[in-house]
PDB file of C-alpha atoms in Angstrom:
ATOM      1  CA  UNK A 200      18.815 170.385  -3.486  1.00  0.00           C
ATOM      2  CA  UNK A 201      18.056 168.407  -0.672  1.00  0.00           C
ATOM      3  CA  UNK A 202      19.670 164.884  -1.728  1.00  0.00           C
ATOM      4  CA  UNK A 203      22.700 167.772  -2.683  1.00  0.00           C
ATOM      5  CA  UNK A 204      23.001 168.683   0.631  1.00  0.00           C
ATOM      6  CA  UNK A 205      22.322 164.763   2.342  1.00  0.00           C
ATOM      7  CA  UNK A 206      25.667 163.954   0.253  1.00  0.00           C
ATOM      8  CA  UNK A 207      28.051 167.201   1.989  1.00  0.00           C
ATOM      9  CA  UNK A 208      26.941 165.799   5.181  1.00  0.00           C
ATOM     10  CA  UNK A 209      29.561 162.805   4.684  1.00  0.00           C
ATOM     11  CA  UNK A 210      31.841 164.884   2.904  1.00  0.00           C
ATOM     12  CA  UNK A 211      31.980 167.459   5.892  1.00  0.00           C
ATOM     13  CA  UNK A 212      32.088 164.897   9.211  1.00  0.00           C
ATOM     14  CA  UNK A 213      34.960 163.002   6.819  1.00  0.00           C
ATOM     15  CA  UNK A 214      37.092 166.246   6.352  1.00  0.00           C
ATOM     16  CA  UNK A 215      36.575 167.235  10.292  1.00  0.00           C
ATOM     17  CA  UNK A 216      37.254 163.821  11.261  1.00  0.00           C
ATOM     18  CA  UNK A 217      34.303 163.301  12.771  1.00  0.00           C
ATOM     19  CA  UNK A 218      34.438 159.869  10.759  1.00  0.00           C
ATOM     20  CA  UNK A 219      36.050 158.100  12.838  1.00  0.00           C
ATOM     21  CA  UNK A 220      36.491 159.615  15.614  1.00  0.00           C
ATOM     22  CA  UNK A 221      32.764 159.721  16.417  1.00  0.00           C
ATOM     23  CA  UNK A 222      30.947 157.561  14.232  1.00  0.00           C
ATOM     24  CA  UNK A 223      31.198 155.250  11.294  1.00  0.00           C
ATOM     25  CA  UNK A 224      30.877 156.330   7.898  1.00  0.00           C
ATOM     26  CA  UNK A 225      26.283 155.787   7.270  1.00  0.00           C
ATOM     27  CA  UNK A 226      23.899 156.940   4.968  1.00  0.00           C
ATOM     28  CA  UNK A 227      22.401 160.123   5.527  1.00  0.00           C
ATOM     29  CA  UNK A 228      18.687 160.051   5.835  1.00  0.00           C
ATOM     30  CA  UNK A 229      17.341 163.584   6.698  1.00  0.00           C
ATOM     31  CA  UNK A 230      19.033 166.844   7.314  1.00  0.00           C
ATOM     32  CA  UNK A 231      18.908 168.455  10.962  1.00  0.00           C
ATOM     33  CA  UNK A 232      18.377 172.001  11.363  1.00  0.00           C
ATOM     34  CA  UNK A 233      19.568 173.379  14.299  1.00  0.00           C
ATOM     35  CA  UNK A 234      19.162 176.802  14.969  1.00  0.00           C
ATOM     36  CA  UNK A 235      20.861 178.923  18.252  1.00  0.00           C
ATOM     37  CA  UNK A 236      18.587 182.124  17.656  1.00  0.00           C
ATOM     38  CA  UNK A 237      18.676 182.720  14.545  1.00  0.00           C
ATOM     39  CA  UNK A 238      21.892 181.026  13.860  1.00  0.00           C
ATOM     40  CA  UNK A 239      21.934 177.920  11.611  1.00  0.00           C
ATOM     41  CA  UNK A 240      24.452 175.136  13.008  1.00  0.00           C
ATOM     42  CA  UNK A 241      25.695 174.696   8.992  1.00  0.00           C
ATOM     43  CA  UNK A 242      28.462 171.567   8.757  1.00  0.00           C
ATOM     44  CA  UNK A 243      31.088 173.162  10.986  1.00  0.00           C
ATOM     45  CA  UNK A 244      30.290 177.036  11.332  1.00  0.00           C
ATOM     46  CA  UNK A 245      32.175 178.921  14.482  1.00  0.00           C
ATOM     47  CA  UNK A 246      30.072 179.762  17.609  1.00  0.00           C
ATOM     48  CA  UNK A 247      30.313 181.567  21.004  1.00  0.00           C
ATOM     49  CA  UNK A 248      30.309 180.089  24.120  1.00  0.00           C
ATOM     50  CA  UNK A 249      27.581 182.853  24.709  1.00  0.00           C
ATOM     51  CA  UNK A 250      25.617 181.938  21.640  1.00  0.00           C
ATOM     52  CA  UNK A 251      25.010 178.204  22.700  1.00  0.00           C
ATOM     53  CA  UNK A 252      24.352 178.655  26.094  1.00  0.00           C
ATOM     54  CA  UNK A 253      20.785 177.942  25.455  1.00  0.00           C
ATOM     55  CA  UNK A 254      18.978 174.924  24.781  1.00  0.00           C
ATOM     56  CA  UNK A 255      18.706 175.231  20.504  1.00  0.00           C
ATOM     57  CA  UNK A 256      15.581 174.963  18.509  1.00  0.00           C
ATOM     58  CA  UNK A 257      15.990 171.085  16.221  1.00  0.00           C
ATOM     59  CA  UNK A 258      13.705 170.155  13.277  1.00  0.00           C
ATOM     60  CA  UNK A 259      14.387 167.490  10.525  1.00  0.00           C
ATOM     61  CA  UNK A 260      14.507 167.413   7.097  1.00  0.00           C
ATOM     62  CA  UNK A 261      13.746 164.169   5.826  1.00  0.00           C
ATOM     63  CA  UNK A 262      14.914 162.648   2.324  1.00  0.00           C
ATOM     64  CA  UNK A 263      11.490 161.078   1.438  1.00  0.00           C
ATOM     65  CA  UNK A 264       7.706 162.464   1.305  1.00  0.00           C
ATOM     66  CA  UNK A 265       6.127 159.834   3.672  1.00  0.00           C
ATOM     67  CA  UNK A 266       7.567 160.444   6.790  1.00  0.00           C
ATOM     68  CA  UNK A 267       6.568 157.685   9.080  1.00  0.00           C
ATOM     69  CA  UNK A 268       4.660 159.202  11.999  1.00  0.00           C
ATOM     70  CA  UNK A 269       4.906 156.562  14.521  1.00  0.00           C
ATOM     71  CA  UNK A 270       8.717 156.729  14.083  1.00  0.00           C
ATOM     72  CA  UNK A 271      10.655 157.932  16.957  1.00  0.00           C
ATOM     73  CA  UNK A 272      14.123 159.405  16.992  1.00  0.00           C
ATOM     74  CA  UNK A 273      17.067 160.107  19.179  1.00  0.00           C
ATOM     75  CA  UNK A 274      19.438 163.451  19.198  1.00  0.00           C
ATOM     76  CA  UNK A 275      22.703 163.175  21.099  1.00  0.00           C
ATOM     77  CA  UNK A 276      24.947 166.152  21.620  1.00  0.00           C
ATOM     78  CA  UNK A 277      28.572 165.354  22.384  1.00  0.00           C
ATOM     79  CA  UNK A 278      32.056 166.450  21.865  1.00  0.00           C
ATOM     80  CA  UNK A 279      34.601 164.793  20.894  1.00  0.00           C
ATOM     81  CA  UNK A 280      37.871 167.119  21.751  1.00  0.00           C
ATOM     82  CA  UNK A 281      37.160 167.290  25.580  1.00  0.00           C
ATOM     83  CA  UNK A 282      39.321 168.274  27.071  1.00  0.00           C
ATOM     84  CA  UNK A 283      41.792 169.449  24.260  1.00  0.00           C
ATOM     85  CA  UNK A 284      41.741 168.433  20.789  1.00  0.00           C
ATOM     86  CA  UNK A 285      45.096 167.567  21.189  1.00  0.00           C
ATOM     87  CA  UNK A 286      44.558 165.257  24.268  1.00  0.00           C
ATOM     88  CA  UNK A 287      40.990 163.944  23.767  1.00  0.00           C
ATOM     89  CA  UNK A 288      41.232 161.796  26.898  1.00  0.00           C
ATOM     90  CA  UNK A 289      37.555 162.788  27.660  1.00  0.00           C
ATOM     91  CA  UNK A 290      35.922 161.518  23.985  1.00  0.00           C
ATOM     92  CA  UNK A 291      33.092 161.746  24.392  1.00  0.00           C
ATOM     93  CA  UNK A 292      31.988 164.354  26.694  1.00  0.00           C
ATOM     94  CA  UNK A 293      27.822 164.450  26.964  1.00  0.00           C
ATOM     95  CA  UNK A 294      26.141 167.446  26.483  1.00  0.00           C
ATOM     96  CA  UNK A 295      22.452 166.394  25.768  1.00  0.00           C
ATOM     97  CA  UNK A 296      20.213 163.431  24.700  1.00  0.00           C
ATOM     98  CA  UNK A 297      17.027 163.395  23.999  1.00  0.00           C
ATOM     99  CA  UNK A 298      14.845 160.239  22.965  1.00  0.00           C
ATOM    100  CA  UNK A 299      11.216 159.193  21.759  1.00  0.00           C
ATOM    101  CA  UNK A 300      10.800 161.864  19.376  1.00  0.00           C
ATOM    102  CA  UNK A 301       7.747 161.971  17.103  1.00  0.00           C
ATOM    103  CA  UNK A 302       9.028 162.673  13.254  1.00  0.00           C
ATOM    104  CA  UNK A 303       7.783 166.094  13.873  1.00  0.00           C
ATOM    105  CA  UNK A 304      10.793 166.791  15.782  1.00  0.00           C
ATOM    106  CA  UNK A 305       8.578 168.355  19.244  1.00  0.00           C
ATOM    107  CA  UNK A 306      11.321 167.827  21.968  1.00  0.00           C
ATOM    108  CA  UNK A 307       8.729 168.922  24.406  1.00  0.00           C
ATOM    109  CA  UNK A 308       6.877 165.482  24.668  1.00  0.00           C
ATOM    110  CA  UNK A 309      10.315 164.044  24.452  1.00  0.00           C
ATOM    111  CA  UNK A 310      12.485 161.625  26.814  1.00  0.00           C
ATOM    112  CA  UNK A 311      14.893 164.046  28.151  1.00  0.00           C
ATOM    113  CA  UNK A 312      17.665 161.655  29.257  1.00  0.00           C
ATOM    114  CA  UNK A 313      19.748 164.587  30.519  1.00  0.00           C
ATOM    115  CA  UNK A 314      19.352 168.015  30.442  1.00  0.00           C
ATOM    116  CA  UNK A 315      21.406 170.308  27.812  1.00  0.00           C
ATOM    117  CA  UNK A 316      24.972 171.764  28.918  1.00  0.00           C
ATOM    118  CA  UNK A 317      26.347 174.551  26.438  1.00  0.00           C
ATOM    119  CA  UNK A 318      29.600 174.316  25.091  1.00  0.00           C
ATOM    120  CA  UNK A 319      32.737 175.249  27.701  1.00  0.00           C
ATOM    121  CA  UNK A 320      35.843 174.107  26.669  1.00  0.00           C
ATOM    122  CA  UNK A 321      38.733 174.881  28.758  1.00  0.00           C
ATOM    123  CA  UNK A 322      41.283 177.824  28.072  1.00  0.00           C
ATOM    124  CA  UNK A 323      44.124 177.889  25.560  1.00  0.00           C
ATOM    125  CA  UNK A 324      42.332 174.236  24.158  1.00  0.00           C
ATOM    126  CA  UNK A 325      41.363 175.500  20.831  1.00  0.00           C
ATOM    127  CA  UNK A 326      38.422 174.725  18.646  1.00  0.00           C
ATOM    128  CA  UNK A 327      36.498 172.036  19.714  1.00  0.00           C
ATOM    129  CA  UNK A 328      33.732 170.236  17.664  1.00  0.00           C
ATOM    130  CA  UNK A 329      30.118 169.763  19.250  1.00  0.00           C
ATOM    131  CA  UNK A 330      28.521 166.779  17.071  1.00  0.00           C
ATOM    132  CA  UNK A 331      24.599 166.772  16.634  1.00  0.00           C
ATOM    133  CA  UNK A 332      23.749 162.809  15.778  1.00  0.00           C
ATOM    134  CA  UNK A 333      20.375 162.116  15.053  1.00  0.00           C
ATOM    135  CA  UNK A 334      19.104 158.087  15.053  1.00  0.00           C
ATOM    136  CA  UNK A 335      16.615 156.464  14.582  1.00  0.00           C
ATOM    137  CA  UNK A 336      14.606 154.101  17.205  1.00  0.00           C
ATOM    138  CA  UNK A 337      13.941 151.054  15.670  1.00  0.00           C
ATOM    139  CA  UNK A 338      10.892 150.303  17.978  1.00  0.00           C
ATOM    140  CA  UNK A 339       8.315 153.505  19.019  1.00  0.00           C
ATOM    141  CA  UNK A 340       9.640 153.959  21.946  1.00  0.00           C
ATOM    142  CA  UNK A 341      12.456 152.590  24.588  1.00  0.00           C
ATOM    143  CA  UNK A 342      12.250 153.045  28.308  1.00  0.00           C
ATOM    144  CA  UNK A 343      15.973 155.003  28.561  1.00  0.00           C
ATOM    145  CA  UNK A 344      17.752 155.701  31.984  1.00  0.00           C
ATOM    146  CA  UNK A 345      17.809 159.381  33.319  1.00  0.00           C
ATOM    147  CA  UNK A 346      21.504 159.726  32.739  1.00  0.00           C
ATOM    148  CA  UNK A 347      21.843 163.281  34.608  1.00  0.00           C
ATOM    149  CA  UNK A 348      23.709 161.342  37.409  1.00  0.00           C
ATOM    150  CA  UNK A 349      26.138 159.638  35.413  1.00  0.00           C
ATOM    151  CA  UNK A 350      29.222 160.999  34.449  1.00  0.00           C
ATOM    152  CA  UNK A 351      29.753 162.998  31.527  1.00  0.00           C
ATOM    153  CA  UNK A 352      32.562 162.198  30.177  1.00  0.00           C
ATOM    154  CA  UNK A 353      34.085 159.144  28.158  1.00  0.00           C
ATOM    155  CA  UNK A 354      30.205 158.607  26.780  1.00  0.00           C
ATOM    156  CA  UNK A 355      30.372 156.685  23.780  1.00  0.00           C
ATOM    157  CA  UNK A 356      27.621 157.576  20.930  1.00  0.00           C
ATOM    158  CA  UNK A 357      28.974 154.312  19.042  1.00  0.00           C
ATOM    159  CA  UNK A 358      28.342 152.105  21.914  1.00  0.00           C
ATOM    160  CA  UNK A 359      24.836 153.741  23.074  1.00  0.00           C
ATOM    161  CA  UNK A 360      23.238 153.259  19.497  1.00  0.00           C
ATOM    162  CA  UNK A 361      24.295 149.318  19.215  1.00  0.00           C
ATOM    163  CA  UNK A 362      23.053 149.125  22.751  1.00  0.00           C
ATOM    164  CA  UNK A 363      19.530 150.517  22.176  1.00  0.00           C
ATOM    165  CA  UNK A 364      19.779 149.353  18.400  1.00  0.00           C
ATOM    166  CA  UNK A 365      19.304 152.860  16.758  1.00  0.00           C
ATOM    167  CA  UNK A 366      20.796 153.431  13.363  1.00  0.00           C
ATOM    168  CA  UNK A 367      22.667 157.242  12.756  1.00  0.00           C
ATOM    169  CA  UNK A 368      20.603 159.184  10.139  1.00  0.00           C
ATOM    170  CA  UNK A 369      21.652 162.644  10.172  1.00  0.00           C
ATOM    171  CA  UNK A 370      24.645 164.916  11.807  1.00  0.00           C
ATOM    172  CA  UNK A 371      25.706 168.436  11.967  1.00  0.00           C
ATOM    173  CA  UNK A 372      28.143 170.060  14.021  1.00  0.00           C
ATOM    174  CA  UNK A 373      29.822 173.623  15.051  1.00  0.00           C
ATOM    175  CA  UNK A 374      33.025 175.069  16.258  1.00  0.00           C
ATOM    176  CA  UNK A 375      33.305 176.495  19.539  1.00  0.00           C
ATOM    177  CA  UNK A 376      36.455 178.000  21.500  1.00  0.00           C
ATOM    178  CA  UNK A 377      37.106 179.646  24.590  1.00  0.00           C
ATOM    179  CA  UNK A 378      38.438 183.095  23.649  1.00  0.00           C
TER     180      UNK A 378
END
């Protein structure tokens, strides 16, 4: 079941375009569970503004038994469609990054480069996709810039994880419009 859902990851960020506008095309590693609530982010599911205003609750699902627990991973948050689908001139806006985490997924001991900002796309712009992109840290941990200062927009996930050398093993995304 697992390995099942691993292989509709690809499938999915293919069919919303995600590859390429986001990433390259990798090998899915783990799944990421991301909950609003009670709400499961599932591969493209609609949300409220209201519904993702707060900070969600992330665990992983890894695709092998012996999770490594010195291993450290990176979540990223962005949005590709900012600020219209149609006129993505700010690809990719940042909405959260958080680095160092243990393999248990606890944010809370974390590296929180910036703090989370909730999905508000602008009026009369349509759906918009929020991308989750989990990587992982090739070393236990990496000294990253507080990036609360810098602007959001025009981030580029691509460019951050061959700058910091952290390979993509999991995504998930939702749907979110301004109604």
């Amino acid at each position: 079941m697992l390995i099942t859902a691993i292989e509709s990851i690809i499938e999915s960020l293919k069919k919303a375009g995600i590859i390429p506008d986001v990433v390259d095309e990798f090998k899915p590693e783990a799944l990421l569970d991301i909950k609003y609530g009670e709400k499961k982010v599932e591969l493209g599911n609609k949300f409220t503004i209201d519904e993702t205003n707060k900070t969600p609750d992330v665990n992983f699902v890894f695709n092998k038994s012996d999770s490594d627990d010195k291993s450290r991973y990176i979540l990223m948050m962005v949005d590709p469609d900012a600020p219209s689908p149609k006129n993505p001139t700010h690809r990719e806006w940042r909405h959260w990054i958080v680095g160092n985490i243990s393999s248990d997924g606890n944010l809370s001991e974390a590296t929180h480069l910036d703090d989370y900002m909730g999905p508000s796309p602008p009026s009369e712009t349509g759906e918009h996709r929020y991308v989750f992109l989990l990587y992982h840290q090739q070393v236990p941990h990496i000294d990253y810039p507080r990036l609360d200062k810098v602007k959001r927009n025009n981030f580029k996930a691509r460019q951050f994880a061959e700058q910091y050398s952290l390979k993509l093993i999991s995504a998930n995304y939702f749907m979110c419009k301004r109604d």
